[in-house]
Amino acid sequence: MNRKVLITGSTSGIGLGIAEAFAKNGDHIIFNGLEKNGAEIAAEIGNRYGVKTAFKNSNLMTPEGVQELVDFAYTEFGTIDVLVNNAGIQHVSPIEDFPLEKYQQIIALNMNSVFYASRAVLRQMKEQRFGRIINISSVHGIRASEYKSAYVTAKHGVIGLTKVLALEGAAFNVTCNAICPGYVKTPLVEGQIKDQAIFHHMSEEEVIEKVMLKKQAVKSFIPVEKLGEIAVFLSAENAAAVSGSVFTLDGGWSAQ
Ligand code: NAD
């Protein structure tokens, strides 16, 4: 209750679901994302749950963009108690054709921004002897799939960083954990379904059944509400002993 939560990429998909879970819990939220209606989304959630919200559309591809967002959060709220590093993008291609620009963007946003944001909040979290950093990695942080080289590289990197943050924060009640979802039906995945349908010459329904959910034992998308519940749990004071952990919500994908 009443914690100050900064969530990157929170005006769509998983980030928005996590924001709603924190708002329901009575926490205040700084929203971020590139959606044009980000300010309205933040205001609507604030009104619905009676919590303070604010929105900043910083582009997190650069250290300066990340710093701009963190500075905005401190100006609005004074402190940051919980940081959820969620913003991410995807591009699917064989390595030999992988556009270098796309590779660099995925590494910049999906991995480097997690370092920049965590670095920018850690000192204050240590000083107040409370901090919770939650990194949205992926089942692709612990397993590989062909044609997702940049994404798999970045998401594995995030898990390594999660463990280092857990060690460095340990003496200060600052924890860091990673959540690794399987497929969640969000705009990011809807884009992949369309791309894969073209690539495999299949209908979108066939792609969902035969390609996307092939590796999940549980043949349904992971509900975004479940990710929100785990994030709120990890942010609690009584989750202080949970740090450096990797929470898979992958429908049994990594059980194989
Ligand atoms: P999404 O496309 O619905 O949302 C991504 C958010 O990131 C949006 O708010 C978008 O505006 C923001 N964003 C994109 N580029 C940005 C930039 N340069 N600067 C700032 N914000 C930017 O995607 P999603 O499916 O909700 O994915 C969220 C996270 O969850 C990502 O890190 C993704 O890798 C991860 N994830 C998703 C799935 C899935 O199946 N959807 C599975 C595992 C992990």
Coordinates of C-alpha atoms and ligand atoms in Angstrom, one line a residue:
M1 CA 0.0 0.0 0.0
N2 CA 1.1 3.5 -0.8
R3 CA 4.4 2.5 -2.3
K4 CA 5.8 4.5 -5.3
V5 CA 6.2 2.2 -8.3
L6 CA 7.9 2.9 -11.6
I7 CA 6.9 0.6 -14.4
T8 CA 8.6 0.9 -17.8
G9 CA 6.5 0.1 -20.9
S10 CA 3.3 0.2 -18.8
T11 CA 0.8 1.7 -21.2
S12 CA 0.3 -1.7 -23.0
G13 CA 0.2 -5.4 -22.4
I14 CA 2.0 -7.0 -19.5
G15 CA 3.2 -3.6 -18.1
L16 CA -0.3 -2.3 -18.0
G17 CA -1.5 -5.5 -16.3
I18 CA 1.2 -5.2 -13.7
A19 CA 0.3 -1.5 -13.2
E20 CA -3.3 -2.4 -12.6
A21 CA -2.3 -5.0 -10.0
F22 CA -0.2 -2.5 -8.1
A23 CA -3.0 0.1 -8.3
K24 CA -5.5 -2.4 -7.0
N25 CA -3.1 -2.9 -4.1
G26 CA -3.2 0.8 -3.3
D27 CA 0.2 1.8 -4.7
H28 CA 1.1 4.9 -6.7
I29 CA 2.4 4.5 -10.2
I30 CA 4.6 6.2 -12.7
F31 CA 3.6 5.0 -16.2
N32 CA 5.9 5.0 -19.2
G33 CA 5.5 3.9 -22.8
L34 CA 5.3 5.1 -26.4
E35 CA 1.5 4.8 -26.7
K36 CA 0.0 8.1 -27.7
N37 CA -2.8 7.8 -25.1
G38 CA -0.4 7.1 -22.2
A39 CA -1.5 10.1 -20.2
E40 CA -5.2 9.0 -20.4
I41 CA -4.4 5.4 -19.5
A42 CA -2.5 6.6 -16.4
A43 CA -5.3 9.0 -15.4
E44 CA -7.9 6.4 -15.9
I45 CA -6.2 3.8 -13.7
G46 CA -5.5 6.5 -11.1
N47 CA -9.2 7.4 -11.0
R48 CA -10.4 3.9 -10.9
Y49 CA -8.3 2.8 -8.0
G50 CA -7.9 6.1 -6.1
V51 CA -4.1 6.2 -6.4
K52 CA -1.7 8.8 -7.7
T53 CA -0.4 8.2 -11.2
A54 CA 1.7 10.1 -13.7
F55 CA 3.0 9.4 -17.2
K56 CA 6.2 10.1 -19.1
N57 CA 6.8 8.9 -22.7
S58 CA 10.6 8.7 -22.4
N59 CA 12.2 6.6 -25.0
L60 CA 14.3 4.1 -23.1
M61 CA 16.7 3.2 -25.9
T62 CA 19.3 5.5 -24.5
P63 CA 20.8 6.1 -21.0
E64 CA 19.6 9.7 -21.3
G65 CA 16.0 8.6 -22.0
V66 CA 16.1 6.3 -19.0
Q67 CA 17.5 9.0 -16.7
E68 CA 14.8 11.4 -17.9
L69 CA 12.2 8.9 -16.8
V70 CA 13.8 8.3 -13.4
D71 CA 14.2 12.0 -12.8
F72 CA 10.6 12.5 -13.7
A73 CA 9.6 9.8 -11.1
Y74 CA 11.6 11.5 -8.4
T75 CA 10.1 14.9 -9.2
E76 CA 6.6 13.4 -9.0
F77 CA 6.9 11.1 -6.1
G78 CA 10.2 11.9 -4.2
T79 CA 11.2 8.2 -3.9
I80 CA 10.9 5.0 -5.9
D81 CA 10.2 1.9 -3.8
V82 CA 9.5 -0.5 -6.6
L83 CA 11.0 -0.6 -10.1
V84 CA 9.5 -2.9 -12.7
N85 CA 11.7 -3.2 -15.8
N86 CA 9.2 -4.3 -18.4
A87 CA 9.6 -2.4 -21.7
G88 CA 10.6 -4.7 -24.5
I89 CA 10.4 -5.2 -28.2
Q90 CA 10.9 -8.2 -30.5
H91 CA 12.2 -9.0 -34.0
V92 CA 12.3 -12.4 -35.6
S93 CA 14.8 -13.3 -38.3
P94 CA 17.5 -15.8 -39.1
I95 CA 20.8 -14.5 -37.7
E96 CA 22.5 -14.1 -41.1
D97 CA 19.6 -11.7 -42.2
F98 CA 19.1 -10.1 -38.8
P99 CA 19.1 -6.3 -39.4
L100 CA 21.9 -4.8 -37.3
E101 CA 19.7 -1.9 -36.3
K102 CA 17.0 -4.2 -34.9
Y103 CA 19.7 -6.2 -33.0
Q104 CA 21.0 -3.0 -31.4
Q105 CA 17.5 -1.7 -30.5
I106 CA 16.6 -5.0 -28.8
I107 CA 19.8 -5.1 -26.8
A108 CA 19.4 -1.4 -26.0
L109 CA 15.8 -1.6 -24.7
N110 CA 15.4 -5.2 -23.5
M111 CA 18.7 -5.4 -21.7
N112 CA 20.6 -2.1 -21.4
S113 CA 17.7 -0.1 -20.2
V114 CA 17.3 -2.6 -17.3
F115 CA 20.9 -1.8 -16.2
Y116 CA 20.5 2.0 -16.6
A117 CA 17.2 2.2 -14.7
S118 CA 18.4 -0.1 -11.9
R119 CA 21.6 1.9 -11.6
A120 CA 19.7 5.1 -11.4
V121 CA 17.4 4.0 -8.5
L122 CA 19.7 1.8 -6.5
R123 CA 21.4 4.4 -4.4
Q124 CA 18.1 5.9 -3.1
M125 CA 16.7 2.4 -2.5
K126 CA 19.8 1.4 -0.5
E127 CA 19.6 4.7 1.5
Q128 CA 15.9 4.0 2.5
R129 CA 16.7 0.4 3.3
F130 CA 13.9 -0.8 1.0
G131 CA 13.7 -1.5 -2.6
R132 CA 12.2 -4.1 -5.0
I133 CA 13.4 -4.4 -8.6
I134 CA 11.4 -6.8 -10.7
N135 CA 12.7 -7.6 -14.2
I136 CA 10.4 -9.0 -16.8
S137 CA 12.6 -11.4 -18.6
S138 CA 11.0 -14.3 -20.5
V139 CA 11.1 -18.0 -20.9
H140 CA 13.6 -16.9 -23.6
G141 CA 15.8 -15.8 -20.7
I142 CA 16.3 -19.5 -19.9
R143 CA 15.5 -21.3 -23.2
A144 CA 16.3 -20.5 -26.8
S145 CA 14.2 -20.5 -29.9
E146 CA 15.5 -20.1 -33.4
Y147 CA 15.2 -16.7 -35.2
K148 CA 15.1 -14.8 -31.9
S149 CA 18.8 -14.3 -31.4
A150 CA 18.7 -10.7 -30.1
Y151 CA 15.8 -11.3 -27.8
V152 CA 17.2 -14.5 -26.3
T153 CA 20.6 -12.8 -25.8
A154 CA 19.0 -9.8 -24.1
K155 CA 16.6 -11.8 -21.9
H156 CA 19.4 -14.1 -20.7
G157 CA 21.5 -11.0 -19.9
V158 CA 18.6 -9.6 -17.8
I159 CA 18.7 -12.8 -15.7
G160 CA 22.5 -12.4 -15.1
L161 CA 21.9 -8.8 -14.1
T162 CA 19.1 -9.8 -11.8
K163 CA 21.4 -12.0 -9.8
V164 CA 24.1 -9.3 -9.5
L165 CA 21.5 -6.8 -8.3
A166 CA 20.3 -9.3 -5.8
L167 CA 23.8 -9.7 -4.4
E168 CA 24.6 -6.0 -4.3
G169 CA 21.2 -5.1 -2.7
A170 CA 21.1 -7.9 -0.2
A171 CA 22.5 -6.0 2.8
F172 CA 20.1 -3.1 2.2
N173 CA 16.7 -4.9 1.9
V174 CA 16.8 -4.3 -1.8
T175 CA 15.7 -7.4 -3.7
C176 CA 15.8 -8.2 -7.4
N177 CA 13.9 -11.0 -9.1
A178 CA 13.1 -11.9 -12.6
I179 CA 9.7 -13.1 -14.0
C180 CA 9.9 -15.3 -17.1
P181 CA 6.5 -15.6 -18.8
G182 CA 5.7 -18.0 -21.6
Y183 CA 3.3 -16.5 -24.2
V184 CA 1.0 -13.7 -23.1
K185 CA -1.5 -12.4 -25.7
T186 CA -0.4 -8.8 -25.9
P187 CA 0.2 -6.4 -28.9
L188 CA 3.8 -7.7 -29.0
V189 CA 2.7 -11.3 -29.5
E190 CA -0.1 -10.4 -31.8
G191 CA 2.6 -8.9 -34.1
Q192 CA 4.6 -12.1 -33.9
I193 CA 1.5 -14.2 -34.8
K194 CA 1.1 -12.2 -38.0
D195 CA 4.8 -12.4 -38.8
Q196 CA 4.9 -16.2 -38.2
A197 CA 1.8 -16.7 -40.3
I198 CA 3.6 -15.2 -43.2
F199 CA 6.8 -17.0 -42.5
H200 CA 5.2 -20.4 -42.1
H201 CA 2.5 -19.9 -44.7
M202 CA -0.2 -20.7 -42.1
S203 CA -3.3 -19.2 -40.8
E204 CA -3.0 -17.2 -37.5
E205 CA -5.0 -19.9 -35.7
E206 CA -2.6 -22.6 -36.9
V207 CA 0.4 -20.5 -35.8
I208 CA -1.0 -20.2 -32.3
E209 CA -1.6 -23.9 -32.0
K210 CA 1.3 -25.3 -33.9
V211 CA 4.1 -22.7 -33.4
M212 CA 3.5 -20.4 -30.5
L213 CA 2.1 -22.7 -27.9
K214 CA 3.9 -25.8 -29.2
K215 CA 6.5 -25.7 -26.4
Q216 CA 4.1 -24.9 -23.6
A217 CA 2.6 -28.0 -21.9
V218 CA -0.4 -25.8 -20.9
K219 CA -2.0 -24.9 -24.2
S220 CA -3.2 -21.5 -23.4
F221 CA -1.7 -18.0 -23.2
I222 CA -0.5 -16.9 -19.7
P223 CA -3.0 -14.5 -18.2
V224 CA -1.6 -11.0 -17.6
E225 CA -3.3 -10.8 -14.2
K226 CA -1.2 -13.7 -12.9
L227 CA 2.0 -11.8 -13.8
G228 CA 0.6 -8.8 -11.8
E229 CA -0.1 -10.9 -8.8
I230 CA 3.4 -12.3 -8.8
A231 CA 4.9 -8.8 -9.1
V232 CA 2.9 -7.5 -6.2
F233 CA 4.0 -10.5 -4.1
L234 CA 7.6 -9.9 -4.9
S235 CA 7.3 -6.3 -3.9
A236 CA 6.1 -7.0 -0.4
E237 CA 8.1 -6.5 2.7
N238 CA 7.6 -10.1 3.7
A239 CA 9.2 -11.2 0.4
A240 CA 12.5 -9.9 1.6
A241 CA 14.1 -13.3 1.5
V242 CA 13.2 -13.8 -2.1
S243 CA 16.0 -12.4 -4.2
G244 CA 18.0 -13.4 -7.3
S245 CA 15.1 -15.8 -8.1
V246 CA 13.7 -16.6 -11.5
F247 CA 10.0 -17.1 -11.6
T248 CA 8.8 -19.0 -14.6
L249 CA 5.2 -18.7 -15.6
D250 CA 5.6 -20.6 -18.8
G251 CA 2.9 -23.2 -18.8
G252 CA 5.5 -25.9 -18.3
W253 CA 7.7 -24.9 -21.3
S254 CA 10.9 -25.1 -19.3
A255 CA 9.8 -28.4 -17.6
Q256 CA 11.0 -30.1 -20.7
Ligands
NAD1 P1 3.7 -4.7 -25.6 O1 4.2 -4.4 -27.0 O2 2.3 -4.9 -25.4 O3 4.2 -3.5 -24.6 C1 5.5 -3.0 -24.6 C2 5.6 -1.7 -23.9 O4 6.9 -1.2 -24.1 C3 4.7 -0.6 -24.6 O5 4.1 0.2 -23.6 C4 5.6 0.2 -25.4 O6 5.2 1.5 -25.7 C5 6.9 0.1 -24.6 N1 8.0 0.5 -25.4 C6 8.4 -0.1 -26.6 N2 9.5 0.6 -27.0 C7 9.9 1.5 -26.1 C8 10.9 2.4 -25.9 N3 11.8 2.6 -26.9 N4 10.9 3.2 -24.8 C9 10.0 3.1 -23.9 N5 9.0 2.2 -23.9 C10 8.9 1.4 -25.0 O7 4.6 -5.9 -25.1 P2 4.3 -7.0 -23.9 O8 4.0 -8.3 -24.6 O9 3.5 -6.5 -22.9 O10 5.8 -7.1 -23.4 C11 6.3 -6.5 -22.2 C12 7.5 -7.2 -21.7 O11 7.2 -8.6 -21.4 C13 8.7 -7.2 -22.7 O12 9.9 -7.1 -22.0 C14 8.6 -8.6 -23.3 O13 9.8 -9.0 -23.8 C15 8.2 -9.4 -22.1 N6 7.5 -10.7 -22.4 C16 6.4 -10.8 -23.2 C17 5.9 -12.0 -23.5 C18 4.6 -12.2 -24.2 O14 4.2 -13.3 -24.6 N7 3.9 -11.1 -24.5 C19 6.4 -13.2 -23.0 C20 7.6 -13.1 -22.2 C21 8.2 -11.8 -22.0

